[in-house]
Coordinates of C-alpha atoms and ligand atoms in Angstrom, one line a residue:
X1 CA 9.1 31.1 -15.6
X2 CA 9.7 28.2 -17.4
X3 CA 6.9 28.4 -20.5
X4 CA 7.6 24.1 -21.2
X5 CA 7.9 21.3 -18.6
X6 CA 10.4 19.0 -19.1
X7 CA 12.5 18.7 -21.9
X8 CA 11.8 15.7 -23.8
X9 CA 9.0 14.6 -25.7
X10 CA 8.8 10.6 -25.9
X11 CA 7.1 9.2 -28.9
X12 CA 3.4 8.2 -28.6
X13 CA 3.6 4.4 -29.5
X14 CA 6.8 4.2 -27.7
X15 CA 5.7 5.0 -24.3
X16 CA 2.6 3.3 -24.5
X17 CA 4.6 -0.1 -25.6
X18 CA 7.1 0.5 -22.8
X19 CA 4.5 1.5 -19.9
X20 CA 2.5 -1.3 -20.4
X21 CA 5.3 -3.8 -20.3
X22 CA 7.3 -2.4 -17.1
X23 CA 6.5 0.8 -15.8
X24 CA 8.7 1.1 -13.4
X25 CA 11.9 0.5 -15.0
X26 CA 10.6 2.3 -17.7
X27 CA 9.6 5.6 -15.5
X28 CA 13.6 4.7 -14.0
X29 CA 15.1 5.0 -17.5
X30 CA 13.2 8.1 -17.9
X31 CA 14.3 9.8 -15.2
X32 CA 17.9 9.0 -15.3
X33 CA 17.9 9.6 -19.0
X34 CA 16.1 13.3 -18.8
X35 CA 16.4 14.4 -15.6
X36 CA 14.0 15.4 -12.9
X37 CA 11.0 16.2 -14.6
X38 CA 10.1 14.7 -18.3
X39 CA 6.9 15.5 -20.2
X40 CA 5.4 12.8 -22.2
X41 CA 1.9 11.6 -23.3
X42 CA -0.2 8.6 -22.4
X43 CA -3.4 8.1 -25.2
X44 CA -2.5 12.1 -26.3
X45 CA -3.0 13.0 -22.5
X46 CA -0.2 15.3 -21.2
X47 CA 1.7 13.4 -18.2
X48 CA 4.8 14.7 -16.4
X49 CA 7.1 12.5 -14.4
X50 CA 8.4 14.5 -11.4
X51 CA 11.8 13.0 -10.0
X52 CA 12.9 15.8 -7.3
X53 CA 11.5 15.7 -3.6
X54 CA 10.9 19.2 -3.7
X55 CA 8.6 19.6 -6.8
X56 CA 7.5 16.0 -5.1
X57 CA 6.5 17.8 -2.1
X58 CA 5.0 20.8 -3.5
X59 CA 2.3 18.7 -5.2
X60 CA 1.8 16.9 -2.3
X61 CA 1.7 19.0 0.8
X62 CA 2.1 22.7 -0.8
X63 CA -0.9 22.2 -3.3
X64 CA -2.8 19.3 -2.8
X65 CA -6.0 21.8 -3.6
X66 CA -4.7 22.0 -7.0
X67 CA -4.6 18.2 -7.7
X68 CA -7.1 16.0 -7.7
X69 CA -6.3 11.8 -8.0
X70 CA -5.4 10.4 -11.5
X71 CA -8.2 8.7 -13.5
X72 CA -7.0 5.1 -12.5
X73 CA -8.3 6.1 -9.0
X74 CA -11.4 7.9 -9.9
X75 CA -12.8 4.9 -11.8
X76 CA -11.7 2.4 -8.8
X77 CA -14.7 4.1 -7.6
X78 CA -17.2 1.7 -9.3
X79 CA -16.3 -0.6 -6.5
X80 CA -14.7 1.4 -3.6
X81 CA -17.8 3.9 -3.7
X82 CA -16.4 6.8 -1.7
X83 CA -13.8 5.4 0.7
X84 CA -11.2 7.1 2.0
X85 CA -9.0 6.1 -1.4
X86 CA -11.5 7.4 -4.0
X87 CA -12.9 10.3 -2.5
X88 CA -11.9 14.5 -3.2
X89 CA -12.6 17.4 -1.5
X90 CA -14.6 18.1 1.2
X91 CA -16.0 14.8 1.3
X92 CA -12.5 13.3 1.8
X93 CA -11.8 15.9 4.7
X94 CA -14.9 14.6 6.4
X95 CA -14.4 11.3 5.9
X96 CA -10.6 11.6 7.2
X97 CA -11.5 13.7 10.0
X98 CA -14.4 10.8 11.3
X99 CA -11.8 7.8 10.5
X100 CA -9.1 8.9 12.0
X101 CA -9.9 7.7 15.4
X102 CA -9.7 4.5 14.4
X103 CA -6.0 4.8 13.7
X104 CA -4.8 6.6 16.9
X105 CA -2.0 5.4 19.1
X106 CA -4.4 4.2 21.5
X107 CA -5.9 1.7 19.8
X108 CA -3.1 0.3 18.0
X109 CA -1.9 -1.7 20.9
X110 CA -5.3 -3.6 20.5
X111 CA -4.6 -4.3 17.1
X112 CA -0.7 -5.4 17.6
X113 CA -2.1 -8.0 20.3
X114 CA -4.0 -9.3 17.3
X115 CA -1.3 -9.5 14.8
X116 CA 0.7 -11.4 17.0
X117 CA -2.3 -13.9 18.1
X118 CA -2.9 -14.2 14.8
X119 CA 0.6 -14.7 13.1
X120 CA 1.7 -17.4 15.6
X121 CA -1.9 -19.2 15.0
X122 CA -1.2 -19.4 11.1
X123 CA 2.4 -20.1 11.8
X124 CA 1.6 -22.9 13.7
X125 CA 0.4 -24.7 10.4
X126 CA 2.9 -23.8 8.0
X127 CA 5.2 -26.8 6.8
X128 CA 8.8 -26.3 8.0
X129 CA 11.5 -26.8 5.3
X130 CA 9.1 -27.0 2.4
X131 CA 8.9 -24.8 -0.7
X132 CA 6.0 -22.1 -0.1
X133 CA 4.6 -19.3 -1.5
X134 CA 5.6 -16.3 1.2
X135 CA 3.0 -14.1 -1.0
X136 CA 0.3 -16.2 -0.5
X137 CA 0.8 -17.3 3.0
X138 CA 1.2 -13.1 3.5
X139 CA -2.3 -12.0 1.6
X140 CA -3.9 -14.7 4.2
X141 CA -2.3 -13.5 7.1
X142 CA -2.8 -10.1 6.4
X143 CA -6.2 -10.4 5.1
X144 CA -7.0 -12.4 8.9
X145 CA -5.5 -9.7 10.4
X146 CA -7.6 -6.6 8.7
X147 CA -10.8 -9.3 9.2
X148 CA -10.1 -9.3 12.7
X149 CA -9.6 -5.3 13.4
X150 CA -12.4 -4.8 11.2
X151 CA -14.9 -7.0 12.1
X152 CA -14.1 -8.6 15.0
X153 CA -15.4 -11.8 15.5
X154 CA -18.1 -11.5 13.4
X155 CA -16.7 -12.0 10.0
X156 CA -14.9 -15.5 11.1
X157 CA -17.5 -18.0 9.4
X158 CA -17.2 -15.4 6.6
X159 CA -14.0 -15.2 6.1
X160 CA -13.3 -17.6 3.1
X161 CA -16.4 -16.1 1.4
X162 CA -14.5 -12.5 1.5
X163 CA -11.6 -14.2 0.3
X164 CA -12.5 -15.5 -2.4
X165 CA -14.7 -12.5 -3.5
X166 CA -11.3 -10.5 -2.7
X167 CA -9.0 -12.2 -4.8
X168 CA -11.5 -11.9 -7.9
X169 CA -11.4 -8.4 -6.9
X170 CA -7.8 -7.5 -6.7
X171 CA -7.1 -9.7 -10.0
X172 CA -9.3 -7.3 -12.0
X173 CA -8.0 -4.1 -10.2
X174 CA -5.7 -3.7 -13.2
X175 CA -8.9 -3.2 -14.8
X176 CA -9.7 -0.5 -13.4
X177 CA -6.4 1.7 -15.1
X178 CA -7.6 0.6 -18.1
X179 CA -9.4 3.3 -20.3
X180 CA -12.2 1.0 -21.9
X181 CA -13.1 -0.6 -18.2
X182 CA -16.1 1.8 -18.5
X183 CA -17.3 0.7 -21.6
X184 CA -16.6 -3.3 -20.1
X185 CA -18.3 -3.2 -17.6
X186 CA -21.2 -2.6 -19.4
X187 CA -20.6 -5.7 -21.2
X188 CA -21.8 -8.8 -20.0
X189 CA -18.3 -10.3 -20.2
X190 CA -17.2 -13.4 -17.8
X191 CA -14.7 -11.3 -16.2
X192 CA -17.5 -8.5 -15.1
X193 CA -19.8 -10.9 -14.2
X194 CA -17.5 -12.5 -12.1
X195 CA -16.5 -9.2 -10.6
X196 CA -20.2 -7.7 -10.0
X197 CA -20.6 -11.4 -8.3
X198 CA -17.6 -10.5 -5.8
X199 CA -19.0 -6.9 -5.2
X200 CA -22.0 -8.2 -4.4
X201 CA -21.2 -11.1 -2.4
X202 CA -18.9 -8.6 -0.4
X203 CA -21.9 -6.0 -0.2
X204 CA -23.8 -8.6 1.7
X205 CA -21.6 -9.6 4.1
X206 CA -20.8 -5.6 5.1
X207 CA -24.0 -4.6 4.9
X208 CA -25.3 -7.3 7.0
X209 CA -22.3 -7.1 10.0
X210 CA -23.3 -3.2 9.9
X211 CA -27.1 -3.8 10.8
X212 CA -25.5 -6.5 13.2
X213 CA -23.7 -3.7 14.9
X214 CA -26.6 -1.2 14.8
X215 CA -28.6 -3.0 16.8
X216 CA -26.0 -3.7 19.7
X217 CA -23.8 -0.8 19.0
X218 CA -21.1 -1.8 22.1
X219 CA -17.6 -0.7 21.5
X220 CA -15.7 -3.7 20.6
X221 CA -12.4 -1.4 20.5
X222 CA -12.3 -2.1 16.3
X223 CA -12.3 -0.1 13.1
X224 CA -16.1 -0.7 12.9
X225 CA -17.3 -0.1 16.2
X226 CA -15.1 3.2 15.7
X227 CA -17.2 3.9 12.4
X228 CA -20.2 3.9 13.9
X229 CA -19.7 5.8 16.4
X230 CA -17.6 8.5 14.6
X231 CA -19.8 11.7 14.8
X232 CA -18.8 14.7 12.6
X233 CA -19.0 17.0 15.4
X234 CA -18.7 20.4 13.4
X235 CA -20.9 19.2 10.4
X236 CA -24.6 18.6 11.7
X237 CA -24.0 15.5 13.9
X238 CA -24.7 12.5 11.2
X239 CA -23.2 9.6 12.1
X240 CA -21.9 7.6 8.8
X241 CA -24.3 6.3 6.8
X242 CA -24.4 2.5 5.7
X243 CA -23.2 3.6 2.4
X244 CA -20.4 5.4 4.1
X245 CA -19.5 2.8 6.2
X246 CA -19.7 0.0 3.3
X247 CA -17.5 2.3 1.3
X248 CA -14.5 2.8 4.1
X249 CA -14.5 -0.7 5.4
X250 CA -13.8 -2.4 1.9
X251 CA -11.5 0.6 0.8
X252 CA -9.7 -0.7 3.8
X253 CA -10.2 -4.0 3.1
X254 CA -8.2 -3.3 -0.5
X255 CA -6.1 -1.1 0.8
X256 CA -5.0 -2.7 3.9
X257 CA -4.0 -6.4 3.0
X258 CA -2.1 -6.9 -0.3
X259 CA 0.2 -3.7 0.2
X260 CA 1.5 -5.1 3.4
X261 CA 1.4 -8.7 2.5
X262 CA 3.6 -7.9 -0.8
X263 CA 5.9 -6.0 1.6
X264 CA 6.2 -8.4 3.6
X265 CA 6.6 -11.0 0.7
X266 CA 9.3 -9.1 -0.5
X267 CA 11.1 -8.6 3.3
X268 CA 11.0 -12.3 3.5
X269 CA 12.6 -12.7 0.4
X270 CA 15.6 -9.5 1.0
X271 CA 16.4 -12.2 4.6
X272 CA 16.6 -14.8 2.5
X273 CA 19.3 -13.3 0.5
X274 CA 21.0 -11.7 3.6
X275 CA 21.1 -14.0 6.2
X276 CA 23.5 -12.3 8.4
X277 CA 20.4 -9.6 8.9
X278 CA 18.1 -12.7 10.3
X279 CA 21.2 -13.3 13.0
X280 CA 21.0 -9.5 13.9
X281 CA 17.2 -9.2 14.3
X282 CA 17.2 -12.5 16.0
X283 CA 20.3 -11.0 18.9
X284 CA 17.4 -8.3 18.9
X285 CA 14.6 -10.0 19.6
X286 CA 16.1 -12.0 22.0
X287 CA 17.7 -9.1 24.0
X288 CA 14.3 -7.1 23.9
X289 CA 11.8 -10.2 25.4
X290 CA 14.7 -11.3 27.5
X291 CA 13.7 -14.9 26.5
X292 CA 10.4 -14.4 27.4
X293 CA 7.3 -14.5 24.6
X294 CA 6.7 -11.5 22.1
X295 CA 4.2 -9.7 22.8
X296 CA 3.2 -6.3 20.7
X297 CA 4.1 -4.3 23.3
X298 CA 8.2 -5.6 22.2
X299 CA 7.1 -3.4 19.1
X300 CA 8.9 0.3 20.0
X301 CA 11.9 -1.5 20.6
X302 CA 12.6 -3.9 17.5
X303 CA 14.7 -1.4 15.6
X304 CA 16.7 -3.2 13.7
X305 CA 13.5 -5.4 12.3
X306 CA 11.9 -2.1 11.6
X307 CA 14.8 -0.9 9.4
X308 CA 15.0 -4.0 7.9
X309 CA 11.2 -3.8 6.8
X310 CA 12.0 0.3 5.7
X311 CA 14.9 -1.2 3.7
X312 CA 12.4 -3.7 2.0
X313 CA 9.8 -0.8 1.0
X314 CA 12.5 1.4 -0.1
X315 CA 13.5 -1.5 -2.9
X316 CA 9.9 -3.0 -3.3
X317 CA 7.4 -0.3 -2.5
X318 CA 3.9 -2.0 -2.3
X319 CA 2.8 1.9 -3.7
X320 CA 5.6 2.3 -6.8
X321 CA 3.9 5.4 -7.8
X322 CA 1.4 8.0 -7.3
X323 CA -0.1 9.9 -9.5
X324 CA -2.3 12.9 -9.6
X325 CA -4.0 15.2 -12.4
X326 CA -4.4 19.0 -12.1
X327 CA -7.8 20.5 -11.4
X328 CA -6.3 24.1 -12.5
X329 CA -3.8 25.8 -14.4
X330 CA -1.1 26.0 -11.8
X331 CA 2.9 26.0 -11.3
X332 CA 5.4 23.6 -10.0
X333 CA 8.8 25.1 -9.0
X334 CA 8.5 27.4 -11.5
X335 CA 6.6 24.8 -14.5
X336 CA 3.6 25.7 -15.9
X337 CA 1.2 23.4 -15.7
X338 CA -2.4 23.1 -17.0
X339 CA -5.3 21.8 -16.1
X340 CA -6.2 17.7 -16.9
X341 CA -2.0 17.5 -17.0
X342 CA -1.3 13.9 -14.8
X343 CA 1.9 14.6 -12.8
X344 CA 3.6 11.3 -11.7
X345 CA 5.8 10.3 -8.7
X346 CA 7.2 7.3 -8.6
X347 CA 8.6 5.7 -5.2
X348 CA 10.1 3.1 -7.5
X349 CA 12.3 6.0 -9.4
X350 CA 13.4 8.4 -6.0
X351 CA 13.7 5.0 -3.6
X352 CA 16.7 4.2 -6.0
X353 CA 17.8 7.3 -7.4
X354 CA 21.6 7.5 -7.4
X355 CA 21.6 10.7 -6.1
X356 CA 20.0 10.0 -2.5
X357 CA 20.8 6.1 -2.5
X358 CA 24.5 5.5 -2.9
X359 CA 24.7 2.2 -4.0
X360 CA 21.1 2.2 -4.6
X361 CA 20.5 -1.8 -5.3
X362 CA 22.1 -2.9 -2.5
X363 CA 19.9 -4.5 0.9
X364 CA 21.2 -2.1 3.8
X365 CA 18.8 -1.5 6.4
X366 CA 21.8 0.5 8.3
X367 CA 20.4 3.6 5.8
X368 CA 17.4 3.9 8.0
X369 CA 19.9 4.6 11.2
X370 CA 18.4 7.9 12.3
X371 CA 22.0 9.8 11.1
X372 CA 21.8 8.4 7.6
X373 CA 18.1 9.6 7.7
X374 CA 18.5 13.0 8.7
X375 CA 20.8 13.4 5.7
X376 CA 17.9 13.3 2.7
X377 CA 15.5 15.1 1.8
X378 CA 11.9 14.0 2.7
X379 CA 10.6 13.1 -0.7
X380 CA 13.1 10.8 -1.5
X381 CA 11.6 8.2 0.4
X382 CA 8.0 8.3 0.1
X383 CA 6.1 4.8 0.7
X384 CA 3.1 5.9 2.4
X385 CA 2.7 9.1 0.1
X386 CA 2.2 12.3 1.9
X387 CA 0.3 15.2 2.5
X388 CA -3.2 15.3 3.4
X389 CA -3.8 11.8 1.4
X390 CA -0.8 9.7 3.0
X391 CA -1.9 6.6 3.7
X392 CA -4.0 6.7 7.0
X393 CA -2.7 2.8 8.2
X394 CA 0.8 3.7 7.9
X395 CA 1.6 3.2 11.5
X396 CA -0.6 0.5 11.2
X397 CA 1.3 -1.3 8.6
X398 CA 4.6 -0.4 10.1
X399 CA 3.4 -2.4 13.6
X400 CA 2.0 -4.8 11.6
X401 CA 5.4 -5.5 9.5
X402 CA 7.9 -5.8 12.8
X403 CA 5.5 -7.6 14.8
X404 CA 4.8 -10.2 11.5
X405 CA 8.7 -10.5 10.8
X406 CA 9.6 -10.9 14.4
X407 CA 6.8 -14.2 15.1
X408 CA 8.1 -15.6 11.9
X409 CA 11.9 -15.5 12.6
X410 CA 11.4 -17.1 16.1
X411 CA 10.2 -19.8 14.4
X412 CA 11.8 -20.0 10.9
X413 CA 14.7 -18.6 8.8
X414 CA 13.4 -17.6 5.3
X415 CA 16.0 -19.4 2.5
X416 CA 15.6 -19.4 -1.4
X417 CA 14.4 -22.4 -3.3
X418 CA 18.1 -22.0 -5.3
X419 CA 21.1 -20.5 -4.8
X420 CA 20.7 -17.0 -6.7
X421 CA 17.2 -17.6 -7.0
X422 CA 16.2 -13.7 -8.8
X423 CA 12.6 -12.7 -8.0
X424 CA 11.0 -10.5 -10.9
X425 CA 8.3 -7.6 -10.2
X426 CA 4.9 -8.1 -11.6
X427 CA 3.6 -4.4 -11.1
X428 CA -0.1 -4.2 -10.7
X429 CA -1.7 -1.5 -8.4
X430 CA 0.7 -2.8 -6.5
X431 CA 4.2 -4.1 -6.7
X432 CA 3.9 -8.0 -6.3
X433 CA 6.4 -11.2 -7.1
X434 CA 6.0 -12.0 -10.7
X435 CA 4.4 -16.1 -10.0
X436 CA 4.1 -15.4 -6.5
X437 CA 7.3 -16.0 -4.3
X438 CA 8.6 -19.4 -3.7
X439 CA 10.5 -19.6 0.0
X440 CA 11.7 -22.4 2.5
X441 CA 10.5 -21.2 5.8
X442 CA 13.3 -23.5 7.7
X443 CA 13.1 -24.0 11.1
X444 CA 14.9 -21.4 13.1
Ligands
HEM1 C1 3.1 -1.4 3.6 C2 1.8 -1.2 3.5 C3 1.2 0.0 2.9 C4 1.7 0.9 1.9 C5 3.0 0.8 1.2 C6 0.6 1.9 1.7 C7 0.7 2.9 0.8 C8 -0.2 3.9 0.6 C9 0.0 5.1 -0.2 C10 1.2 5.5 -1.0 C11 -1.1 5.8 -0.1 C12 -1.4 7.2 -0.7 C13 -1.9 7.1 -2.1 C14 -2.0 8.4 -2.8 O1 -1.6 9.5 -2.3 O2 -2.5 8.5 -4.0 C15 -2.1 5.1 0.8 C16 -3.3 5.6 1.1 C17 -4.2 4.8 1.9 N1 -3.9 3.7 2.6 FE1 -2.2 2.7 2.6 N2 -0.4 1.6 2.5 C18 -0.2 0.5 3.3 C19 -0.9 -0.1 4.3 C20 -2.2 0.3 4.6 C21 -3.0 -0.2 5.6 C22 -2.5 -1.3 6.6 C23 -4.2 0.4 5.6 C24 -5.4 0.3 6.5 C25 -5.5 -0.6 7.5 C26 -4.1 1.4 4.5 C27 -5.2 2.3 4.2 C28 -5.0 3.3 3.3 C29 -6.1 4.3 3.0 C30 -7.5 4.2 3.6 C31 -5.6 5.2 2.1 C32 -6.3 6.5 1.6 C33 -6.0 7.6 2.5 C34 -6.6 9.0 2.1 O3 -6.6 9.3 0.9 O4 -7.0 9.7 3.0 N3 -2.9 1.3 3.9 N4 -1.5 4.0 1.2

């Protein structure tokens, strides 16, 4: 056994400076510089970057008992409660287990006739051959569309309330990996007020669509009718509490609007830069509706738009890293590691490592052909995680991506503002446009 992890030990002030300033590229230059695993230390914590699917995998799916999520996470739980994102342990196999009906094939054709409705409705109103802001005009349409397979109709006169309670939300997220948010939100700062504010706006409205619902509990075929009925069958029977149900529906509120919308941001923008891929999904589209309208049901056989969209979270995952801390003392493919160690795996580092990715910059959605697939390991394409905490709306976002990208290009053909226009990463929680993303949506 190997008695150290990793062989390099990068300077305190150094990696603090250089994390705070680009984490990915800096995690990149670690890895390429040190190899597949590199030890270093974040406020005198011990942290490991893993870079090698295997030891990848093994902390995700061979001992996910033995890690529990990193700090960041467990303090996101001042507002997400206990949602499916925050929660360990039993708890989280509970919850899982009573969610994951929600998510099952059956219902997603429900939810794909949605997406479409509601793409071509905002579509309708976006100005033709003007400069916009693709990541904007994505967090709406994304947040309509969780709104709508969420609440149903209910949250409609809502809807810009929970927006704007959102977006002060999600622009203090970054708060919550910061090690003094404890101590600030005991301070009666601006920023915290304005976030308790939010929270408590957004309390209102859940709480009060969920007593709504309790008293004419029909199934209305969406997330929350699915909540309340969801009955842990081997437990004692209890349905979800309020508390419960509060806690998953913002948790997927959070969780299911800005990834996608940043993803599909960044898609827009990769089309824009390789038109030749808009004429190919565009041949596709039109062969698979046989000139008639899109409808969700279209969505098994857009293949090249759904490589294209794998090809975009490959070089912009909306998730650039995961993270995890050990509970124990345990081993890694023969490291010792002990217990409170953070162990970090970065989509951003293994989606563009040389050694899976040949030419690992360039846009080539032919790498997702099912023979260039089969050739890499698992772990070097990771998105939606893995393991028994990968993302539960994974093939929710993937519907939600080709069916988005296929209303659009009927409609429009995504150019840059400028010739060699560069768009920069502003990493937050998750991996957004530095100043948003500035597109012409010409008309197609
Ligand atoms: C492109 C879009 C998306 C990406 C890249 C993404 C990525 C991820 C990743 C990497 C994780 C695992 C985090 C970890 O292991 O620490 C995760 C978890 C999760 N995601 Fe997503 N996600 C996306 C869309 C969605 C959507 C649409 C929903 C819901 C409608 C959703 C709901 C969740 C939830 C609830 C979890 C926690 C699951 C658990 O721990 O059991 N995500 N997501």
């Amino acid at each position: 056994m190997k008695a150290t992890a990793g062989p390099a030990e990068i300077p305190i002030i150094g990696s603090i400076l250089d994390l705070r300033r680009d984490p990915p590229r800096f995690f990149a230059g670690l890895a390429a510089k040190y190899g597949d695993v590199v030890r270093f230390t974040v406020f005198g914590r011990e942290a490991l970057l893993f870079s090698d699917p295997e030891l990848i995998k093994e902390v995700l799916i061979a001992q996910p008992k033995n890690f529990r999520k990193s700090r960041g996470l467990q303090l996101a739980k001042a507002l997400l409660g206990d949602g499916l994102l925050t929660s360990e342990g039993d708890l989280h196999k509970r919850q899982r287990k009573l969610a994951s009906p929600a998510f099952a094939k059956s219902r997603m054709g429900k939810y794909g006739d949605e997406m479409v409705r509601i793409t071509r409705e905002q579509a309708a109103g976006y100005a033709a051959g003007e400069t916009v802001d693709a990541n904007q005009l994505m967090m709406r349409l994304t947040l309509a569309i969780v709104n709508k397979t969420l609440f149903d109709a209910d949250v409609t006169g809502d809807a810009p309330k929970v927006a704007a309670a959102l977006e002060v939300i999600l622009n203090n997220m970054d708060r919550l990996l910061n090690p003094f948010t404890e101590i600030m939100n005991m301070l009666p700062l601006p920023s915290t007020l304005r976030l308790r504010e939010a929270t408590e706006s957004l309390n209102t409205i859940v709480y009060r669509i969920i007593a709504e619902r309790r008293a004419s509990p029909e199934d209305r075929g969406d997330l929350l009718s699915i909540f309340m009925a969801a009955q842990d069958e081997e437990a004692d029977g209890a349905r979800m509490t309020d508390k419960q149900i509060r806690d998953e529906c913002l948790t997927l509120f959070i969780a299911g609007h800005e990834t996608t919308a940043n993803a599909l941001a960044w898609t827009l923008y990769l089309l824009a830069k390789n038109p030749e891929w808009v004429t190919k999904a565009r041949a596709e589209i039109k062969a698979v509706t046989g000139g008639s309208s899109l409808t969700a049901t279209h969505f098994p056989q857009l293949k090249i738009l759904y490589r294209i969209f794998a090809e975009a979270l490959r070089l912009y995952p909306p998730a650039w890293t995961i993270s995890r801390e050990a509970s124990v003392d345990t081993q890694v493919g023969g490291y010792d590691i002990a217990a409170g160690t953070t162990v970090v795996m970065s989509q951003w580092v293994m989606h563009r490592h040389p050694r899976y990715w040949p030419d690992a910059n360039a846009f080539d959605p032919d790498r997702f052909l099912p023979e260039n697939e089969a050739t890499r390991p698992k772990f070097a394409y990771f998105p939606f995680g893995g393991g028994p905490r990968q993302c539960i709306g994974d093939q929710f976002a993937w519907m939600e991506g080709v069916l988005i990208l296929a209303v659009l290009l009927e409609k429009f053909t995504p150019q840059l503002t400028a010739p060699g226009y560069e768009a920069d990463i502003h990493p937050m929680i998750t991996l957004r446009p530095r100043g948003g993303m500035p597109l012409v949506f010409a008309k197609a």
